[in-house]
Backbone as numpy.savetxt, mean C-alpha at the origin, in Angstrom:
# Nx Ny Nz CAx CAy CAz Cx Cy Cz
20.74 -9.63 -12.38 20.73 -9.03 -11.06 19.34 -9.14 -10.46
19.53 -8.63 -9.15 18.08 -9.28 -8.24 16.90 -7.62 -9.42
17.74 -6.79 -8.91 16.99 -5.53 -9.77 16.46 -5.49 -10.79
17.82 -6.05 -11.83 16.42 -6.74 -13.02 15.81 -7.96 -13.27
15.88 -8.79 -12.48 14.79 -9.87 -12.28 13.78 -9.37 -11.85
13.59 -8.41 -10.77 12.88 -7.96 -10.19 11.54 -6.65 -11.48
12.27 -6.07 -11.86 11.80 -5.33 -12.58 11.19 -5.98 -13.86
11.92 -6.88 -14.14 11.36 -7.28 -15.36 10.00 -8.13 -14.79
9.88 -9.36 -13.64 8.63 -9.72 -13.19 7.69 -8.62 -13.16
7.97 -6.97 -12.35 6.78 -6.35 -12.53 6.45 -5.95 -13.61
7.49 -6.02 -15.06 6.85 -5.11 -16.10 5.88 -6.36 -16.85
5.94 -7.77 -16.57 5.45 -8.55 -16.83 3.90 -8.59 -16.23
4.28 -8.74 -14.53 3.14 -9.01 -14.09 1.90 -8.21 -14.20
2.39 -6.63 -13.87 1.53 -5.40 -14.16 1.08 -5.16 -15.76
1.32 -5.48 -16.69 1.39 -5.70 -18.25 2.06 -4.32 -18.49
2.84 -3.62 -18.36 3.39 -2.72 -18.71 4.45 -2.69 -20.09
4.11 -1.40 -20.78 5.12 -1.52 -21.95 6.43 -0.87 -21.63
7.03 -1.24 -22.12 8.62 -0.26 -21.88 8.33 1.30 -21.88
7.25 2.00 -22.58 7.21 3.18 -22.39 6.40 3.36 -20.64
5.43 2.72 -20.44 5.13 2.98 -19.04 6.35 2.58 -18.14
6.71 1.80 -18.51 7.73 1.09 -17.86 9.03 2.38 -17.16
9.44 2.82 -18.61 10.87 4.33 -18.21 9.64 5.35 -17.37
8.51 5.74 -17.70 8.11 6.65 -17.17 8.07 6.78 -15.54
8.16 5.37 -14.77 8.03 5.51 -13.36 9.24 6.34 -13.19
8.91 7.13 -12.02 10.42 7.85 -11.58 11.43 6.44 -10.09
12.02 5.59 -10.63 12.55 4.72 -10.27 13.35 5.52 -8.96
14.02 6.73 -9.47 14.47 7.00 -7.93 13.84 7.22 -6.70
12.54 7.89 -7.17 11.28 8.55 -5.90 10.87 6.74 -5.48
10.88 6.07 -6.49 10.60 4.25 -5.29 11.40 4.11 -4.62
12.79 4.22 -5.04 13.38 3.37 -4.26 14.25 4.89 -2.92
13.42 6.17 -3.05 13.94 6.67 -1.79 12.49 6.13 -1.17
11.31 6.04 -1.37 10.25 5.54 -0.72 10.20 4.30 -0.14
11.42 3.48 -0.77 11.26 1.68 -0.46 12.57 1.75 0.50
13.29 2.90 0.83 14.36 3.12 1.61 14.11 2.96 3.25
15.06 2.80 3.91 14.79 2.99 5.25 14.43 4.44 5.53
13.37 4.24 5.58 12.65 5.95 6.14 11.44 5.39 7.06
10.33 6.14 6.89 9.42 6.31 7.50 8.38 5.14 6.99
8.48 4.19 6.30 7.50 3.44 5.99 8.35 1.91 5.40
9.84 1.89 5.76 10.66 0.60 5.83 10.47 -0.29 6.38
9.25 0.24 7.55 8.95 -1.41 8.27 7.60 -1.75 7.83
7.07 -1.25 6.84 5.52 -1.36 6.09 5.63 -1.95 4.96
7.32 -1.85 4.46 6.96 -1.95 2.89 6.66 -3.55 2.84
6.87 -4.43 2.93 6.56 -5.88 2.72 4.74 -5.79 2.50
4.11 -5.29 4.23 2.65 -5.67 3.76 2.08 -4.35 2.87
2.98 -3.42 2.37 2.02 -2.67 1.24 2.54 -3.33 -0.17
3.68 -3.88 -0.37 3.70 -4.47 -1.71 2.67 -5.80 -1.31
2.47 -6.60 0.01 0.95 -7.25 -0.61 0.06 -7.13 -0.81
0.09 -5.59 -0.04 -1.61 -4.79 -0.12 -1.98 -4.49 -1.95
-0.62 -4.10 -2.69 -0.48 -3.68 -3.96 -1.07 -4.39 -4.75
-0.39 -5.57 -4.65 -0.75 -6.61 -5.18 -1.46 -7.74 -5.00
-2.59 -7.59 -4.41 -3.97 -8.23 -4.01 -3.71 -9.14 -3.41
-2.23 -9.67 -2.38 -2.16 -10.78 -1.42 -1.69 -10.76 -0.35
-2.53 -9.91 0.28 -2.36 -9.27 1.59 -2.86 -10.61 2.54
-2.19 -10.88 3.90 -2.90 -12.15 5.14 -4.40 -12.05 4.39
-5.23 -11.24 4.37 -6.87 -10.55 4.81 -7.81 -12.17 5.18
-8.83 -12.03 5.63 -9.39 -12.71 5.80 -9.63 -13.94 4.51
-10.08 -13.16 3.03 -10.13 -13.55 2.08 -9.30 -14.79 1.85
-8.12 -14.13 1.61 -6.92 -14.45 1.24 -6.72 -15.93 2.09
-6.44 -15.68 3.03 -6.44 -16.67 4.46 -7.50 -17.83 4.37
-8.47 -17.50 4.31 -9.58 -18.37 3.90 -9.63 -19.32 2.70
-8.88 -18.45 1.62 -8.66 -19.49 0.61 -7.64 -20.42 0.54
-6.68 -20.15 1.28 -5.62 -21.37 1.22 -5.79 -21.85 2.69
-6.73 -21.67 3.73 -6.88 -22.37 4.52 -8.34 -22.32 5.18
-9.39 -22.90 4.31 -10.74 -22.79 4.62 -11.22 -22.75 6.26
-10.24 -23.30 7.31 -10.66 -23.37 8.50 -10.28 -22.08 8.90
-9.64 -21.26 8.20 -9.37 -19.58 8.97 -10.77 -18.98 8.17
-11.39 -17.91 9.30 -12.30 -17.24 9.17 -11.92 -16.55 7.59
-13.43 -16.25 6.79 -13.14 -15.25 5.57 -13.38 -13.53 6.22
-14.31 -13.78 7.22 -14.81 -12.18 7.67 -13.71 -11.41 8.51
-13.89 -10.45 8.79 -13.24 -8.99 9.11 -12.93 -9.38 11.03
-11.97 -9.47 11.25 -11.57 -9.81 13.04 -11.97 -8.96 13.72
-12.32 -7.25 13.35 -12.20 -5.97 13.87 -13.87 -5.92 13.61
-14.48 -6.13 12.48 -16.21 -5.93 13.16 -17.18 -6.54 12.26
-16.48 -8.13 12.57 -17.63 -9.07 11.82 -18.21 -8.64 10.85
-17.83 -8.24 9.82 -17.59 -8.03 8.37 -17.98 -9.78 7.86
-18.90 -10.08 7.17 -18.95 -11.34 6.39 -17.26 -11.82 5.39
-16.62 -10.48 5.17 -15.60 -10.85 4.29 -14.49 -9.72 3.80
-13.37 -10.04 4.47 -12.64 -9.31 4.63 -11.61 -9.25 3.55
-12.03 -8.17 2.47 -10.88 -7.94 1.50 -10.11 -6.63 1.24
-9.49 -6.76 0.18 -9.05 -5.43 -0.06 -9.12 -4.04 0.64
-10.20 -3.76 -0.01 -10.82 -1.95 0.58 -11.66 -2.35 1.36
-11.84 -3.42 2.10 -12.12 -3.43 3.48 -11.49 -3.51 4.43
-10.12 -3.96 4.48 -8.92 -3.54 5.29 -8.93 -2.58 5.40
-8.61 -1.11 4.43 -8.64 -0.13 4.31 -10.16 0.67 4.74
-10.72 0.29 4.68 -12.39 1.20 4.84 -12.90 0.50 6.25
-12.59 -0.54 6.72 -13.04 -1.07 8.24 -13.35 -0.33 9.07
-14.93 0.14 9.59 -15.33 1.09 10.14 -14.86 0.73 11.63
-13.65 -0.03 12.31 -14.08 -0.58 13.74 -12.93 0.62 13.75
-12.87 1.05 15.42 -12.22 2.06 15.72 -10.74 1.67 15.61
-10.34 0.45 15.87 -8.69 -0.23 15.87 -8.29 0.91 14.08
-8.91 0.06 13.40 -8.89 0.02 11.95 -8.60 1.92 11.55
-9.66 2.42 12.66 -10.02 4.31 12.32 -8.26 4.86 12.88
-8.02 4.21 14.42 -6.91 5.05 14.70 -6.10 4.37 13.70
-6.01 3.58 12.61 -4.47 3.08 11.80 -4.38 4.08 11.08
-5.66 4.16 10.07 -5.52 5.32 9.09 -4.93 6.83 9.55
-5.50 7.10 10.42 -5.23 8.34 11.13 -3.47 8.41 11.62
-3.02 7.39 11.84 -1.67 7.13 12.23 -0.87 7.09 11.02
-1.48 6.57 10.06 -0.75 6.07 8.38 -0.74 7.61 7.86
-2.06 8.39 7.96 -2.25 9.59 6.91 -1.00 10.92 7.71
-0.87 10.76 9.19 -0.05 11.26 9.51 1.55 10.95 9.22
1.43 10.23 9.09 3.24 9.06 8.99 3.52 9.41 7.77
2.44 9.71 6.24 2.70 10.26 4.95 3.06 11.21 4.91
2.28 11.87 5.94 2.57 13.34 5.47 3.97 13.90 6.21
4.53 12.98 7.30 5.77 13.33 7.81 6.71 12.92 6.53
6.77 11.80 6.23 7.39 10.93 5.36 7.58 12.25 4.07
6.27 12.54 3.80 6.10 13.46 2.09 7.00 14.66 2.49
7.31 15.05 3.81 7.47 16.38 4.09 9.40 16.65 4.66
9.54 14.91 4.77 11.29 14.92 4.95 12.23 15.68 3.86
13.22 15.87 4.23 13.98 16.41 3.61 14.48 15.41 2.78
14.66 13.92 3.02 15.52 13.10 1.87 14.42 12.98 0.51
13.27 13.04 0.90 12.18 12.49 -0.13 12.12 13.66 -0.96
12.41 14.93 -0.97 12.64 15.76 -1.28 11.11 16.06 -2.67
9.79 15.62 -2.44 8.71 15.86 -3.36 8.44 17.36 -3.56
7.74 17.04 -4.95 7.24 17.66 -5.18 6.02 18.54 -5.12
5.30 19.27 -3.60 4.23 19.67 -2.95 3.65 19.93 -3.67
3.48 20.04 -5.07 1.62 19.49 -5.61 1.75 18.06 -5.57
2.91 17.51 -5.71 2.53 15.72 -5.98 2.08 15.25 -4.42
3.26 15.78 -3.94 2.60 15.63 -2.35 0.95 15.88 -1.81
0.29 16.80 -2.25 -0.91 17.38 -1.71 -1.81 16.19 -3.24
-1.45 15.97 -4.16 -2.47 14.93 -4.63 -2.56 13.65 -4.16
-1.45 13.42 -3.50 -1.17 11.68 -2.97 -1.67 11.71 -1.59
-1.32 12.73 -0.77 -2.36 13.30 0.47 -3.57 12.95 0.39
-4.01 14.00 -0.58 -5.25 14.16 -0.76 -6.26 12.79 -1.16
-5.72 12.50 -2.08 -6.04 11.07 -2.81 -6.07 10.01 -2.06
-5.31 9.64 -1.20 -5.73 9.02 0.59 -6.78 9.14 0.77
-6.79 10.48 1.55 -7.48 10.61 2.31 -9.15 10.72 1.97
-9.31 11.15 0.15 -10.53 10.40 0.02 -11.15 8.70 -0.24
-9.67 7.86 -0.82 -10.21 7.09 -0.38 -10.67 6.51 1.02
-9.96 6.56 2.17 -10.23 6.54 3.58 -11.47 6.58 3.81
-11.96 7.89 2.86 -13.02 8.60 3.13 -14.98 7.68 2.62
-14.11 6.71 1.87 -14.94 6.55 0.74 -15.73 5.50 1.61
């Protein structure tokens, strides 16, 4: 099935053992990977996840004539936690739009969390944001 093809590539790719493996709570993904509040994100956060996001970087390496630096504020090189940390204001209102959209998302009734897990995954954002 696509599910366990699927699962078995990540327990591969991530090196996970079967015990990390049962421990994810598989239902809280897939109400998170559901049509909710972040169904039209999930594609570029599983590339954000997994280090092959467009970014400048990325872009640059399979096509040297696309810029490597940051579009939003001439950044020499636009990767990872610089998508995420991009001091240009475009970049400031996303986060601010994303950290709100979680906390609607954390606070629905289908997602039904757990408000300490909620307030660490909050929280845990918002210092990296911060960082």
């Amino acid at each position: 099935t696509l599910r366990g093809d699927l699962w078995a590539y990540l327990q591969e790719h991530n090196s996970w053992t079967d015990e990390a493996f049962s421990s994810i709570d598989w239902k809280a993904f897939e109400q998170a990977n559901s049509n909710g509040a972040f169904f039209h994100h999930r594609i570029s956060l599983v590339k954000h996840f997994h280090g092959i996001s467009p970014m400048g970087k990325i872009a640059n390496r399979n096509n040297p004539s696309h810029p490597a630096g940051c579009p939003s504020c001439n950044h020499p090189l636009e990767e990872e936690d610089h998508v995420i940390l991009c001091p240009s204001a475009k970049r400031q209102h996303w986060r601010s739009s994303f950290i709100e959209g979680l906390q609607r998302f954390l606070d629905s009734a289908p997602m039904d969390s757990n408000p300490y897990l909620s307030d660490i995954l909050h929280q845990g954002v918002l210092l990296w944001f911060r960082e």
